[in-house]
Amino acid sequence: MINAERTGAYIQTLRKEKGMTQTELGERLGLSCQAISKWERGGSLR
């Protein structure tokens, strides 16, 4: 089973290593920055 909190922390780490904001990542993925934030907080992976 996927651990949402651990996955979110990993997404955040990778994003920060690339020097990207949540808004920039969201734009690249076609998502809102709120969705990225929710992922990073472990709120949901959907």
Short mmCIF file of N, CA and C in Angstrom, two decimals:
data_model
loop_
_atom_site.label_atom_id
_atom_site.label_comp_id
_atom_site.label_asym_id
_atom_site.label_seq_id
_atom_site.Cartn_x
_atom_site.Cartn_y
_atom_site.Cartn_z
N MET A 1 0.84 -1.19 0.00
CA MET A 1 0.00 0.00 0.00
C MET A 1 0.88 1.25 0.00
N ILE A 2 0.45 2.26 -0.69
CA ILE A 2 1.21 3.50 -0.81
C ILE A 2 1.01 4.37 0.44
N ASN A 3 2.11 4.86 0.97
CA ASN A 3 2.07 5.76 2.11
C ASN A 3 2.02 7.19 1.57
N ALA A 4 0.88 7.86 1.71
CA ALA A 4 0.67 9.20 1.14
C ALA A 4 1.62 10.23 1.73
N GLU A 5 1.88 10.16 3.01
CA GLU A 5 2.76 11.14 3.65
C GLU A 5 4.21 11.00 3.15
N ARG A 6 4.66 9.77 3.04
CA ARG A 6 6.03 9.54 2.56
C ARG A 6 6.17 9.93 1.09
N THR A 7 5.17 9.60 0.32
CA THR A 7 5.19 9.95 -1.10
C THR A 7 5.17 11.47 -1.27
N GLY A 8 4.36 12.14 -0.48
CA GLY A 8 4.28 13.60 -0.53
C GLY A 8 5.60 14.26 -0.17
N ALA A 9 6.26 13.73 0.84
CA ALA A 9 7.56 14.26 1.25
C ALA A 9 8.59 14.06 0.13
N TYR A 10 8.50 12.94 -0.56
CA TYR A 10 9.42 12.65 -1.67
C TYR A 10 9.17 13.62 -2.83
N ILE A 11 7.91 13.86 -3.15
CA ILE A 11 7.56 14.81 -4.22
C ILE A 11 8.11 16.19 -3.86
N GLN A 12 7.93 16.59 -2.62
CA GLN A 12 8.41 17.90 -2.18
C GLN A 12 9.93 17.99 -2.28
N THR A 13 10.62 16.96 -1.86
CA THR A 13 12.08 16.94 -1.93
C THR A 13 12.56 17.08 -3.37
N LEU A 14 11.98 16.31 -4.27
CA LEU A 14 12.38 16.39 -5.68
C LEU A 14 12.08 17.76 -6.27
N ARG A 15 10.92 18.31 -5.94
CA ARG A 15 10.54 19.63 -6.45
C ARG A 15 11.53 20.68 -5.99
N LYS A 16 11.88 20.64 -4.72
CA LYS A 16 12.82 21.63 -4.18
C LYS A 16 14.22 21.46 -4.74
N GLU A 17 14.64 20.22 -4.99
CA GLU A 17 15.96 19.98 -5.60
C GLU A 17 16.04 20.61 -6.98
N LYS A 18 14.91 20.64 -7.67
CA LYS A 18 14.86 21.25 -9.01
C LYS A 18 14.64 22.75 -8.95
N GLY A 19 14.47 23.30 -7.74
CA GLY A 19 14.28 24.73 -7.57
C GLY A 19 12.93 25.22 -8.08
N MET A 20 11.93 24.35 -8.02
CA MET A 20 10.61 24.70 -8.53
C MET A 20 9.65 25.05 -7.40
N THR A 21 8.72 25.93 -7.70
CA THR A 21 7.64 26.22 -6.77
C THR A 21 6.50 25.23 -7.03
N GLN A 22 5.55 25.19 -6.11
CA GLN A 22 4.38 24.34 -6.31
C GLN A 22 3.60 24.80 -7.54
N THR A 23 3.57 26.09 -7.76
CA THR A 23 2.87 26.63 -8.93
C THR A 23 3.53 26.17 -10.22
N GLU A 24 4.86 26.23 -10.27
CA GLU A 24 5.58 25.80 -11.47
C GLU A 24 5.37 24.31 -11.75
N LEU A 25 5.44 23.50 -10.70
CA LEU A 25 5.22 22.07 -10.88
C LEU A 25 3.79 21.80 -11.34
N GLY A 26 2.85 22.50 -10.74
CA GLY A 26 1.46 22.34 -11.14
C GLY A 26 1.24 22.70 -12.60
N GLU A 27 1.86 23.78 -13.04
CA GLU A 27 1.72 24.19 -14.44
C GLU A 27 2.29 23.13 -15.38
N ARG A 28 3.42 22.56 -15.02
CA ARG A 28 4.03 21.52 -15.87
C ARG A 28 3.18 20.27 -15.95
N LEU A 29 2.46 19.98 -14.86
CA LEU A 29 1.64 18.77 -14.82
C LEU A 29 0.19 19.02 -15.21
N GLY A 30 -0.16 20.28 -15.42
CA GLY A 30 -1.53 20.62 -15.76
C GLY A 30 -2.46 20.54 -14.56
N LEU A 31 -1.92 20.84 -13.38
CA LEU A 31 -2.68 20.79 -12.13
C LEU A 31 -2.58 22.13 -11.42
N SER A 32 -3.39 22.30 -10.40
CA SER A 32 -3.32 23.52 -9.61
C SER A 32 -2.23 23.40 -8.54
N CYS A 33 -1.78 24.54 -8.06
CA CYS A 33 -0.78 24.52 -6.99
C CYS A 33 -1.41 23.95 -5.71
N GLN A 34 -2.73 24.09 -5.58
CA GLN A 34 -3.42 23.52 -4.41
C GLN A 34 -3.34 21.99 -4.43
N ALA A 35 -3.42 21.39 -5.62
CA ALA A 35 -3.30 19.93 -5.73
C ALA A 35 -1.92 19.48 -5.32
N ILE A 36 -0.90 20.21 -5.76
CA ILE A 36 0.48 19.87 -5.40
C ILE A 36 0.65 19.98 -3.88
N SER A 37 0.13 21.03 -3.31
CA SER A 37 0.21 21.22 -1.86
C SER A 37 -0.45 20.06 -1.12
N LYS A 38 -1.61 19.66 -1.60
CA LYS A 38 -2.34 18.56 -0.97
C LYS A 38 -1.53 17.27 -1.04
N TRP A 39 -0.90 17.02 -2.20
CA TRP A 39 -0.05 15.84 -2.33
C TRP A 39 1.09 15.88 -1.32
N GLU A 40 1.76 17.04 -1.26
CA GLU A 40 2.94 17.17 -0.40
C GLU A 40 2.60 17.04 1.08
N ARG A 41 1.40 17.40 1.45
CA ARG A 41 0.97 17.26 2.84
C ARG A 41 0.46 15.86 3.14
N GLY A 42 0.40 15.02 2.11
CA GLY A 42 -0.08 13.65 2.31
C GLY A 42 -1.58 13.57 2.38
N GLY A 43 -2.27 14.61 1.92
CA GLY A 43 -3.72 14.64 1.99
C GLY A 43 -4.38 13.71 1.00
N SER A 44 -3.78 13.55 -0.15
CA SER A 44 -4.36 12.70 -1.18
C SER A 44 -3.37 12.54 -2.30
N LEU A 45 -3.48 11.44 -3.00
CA LEU A 45 -2.64 11.21 -4.18
C LEU A 45 -3.48 11.16 -5.43
N ARG A 46 -4.72 11.56 -5.33
CA ARG A 46 -5.63 11.55 -6.48
C ARG A 46 -5.61 12.87 -7.17
#
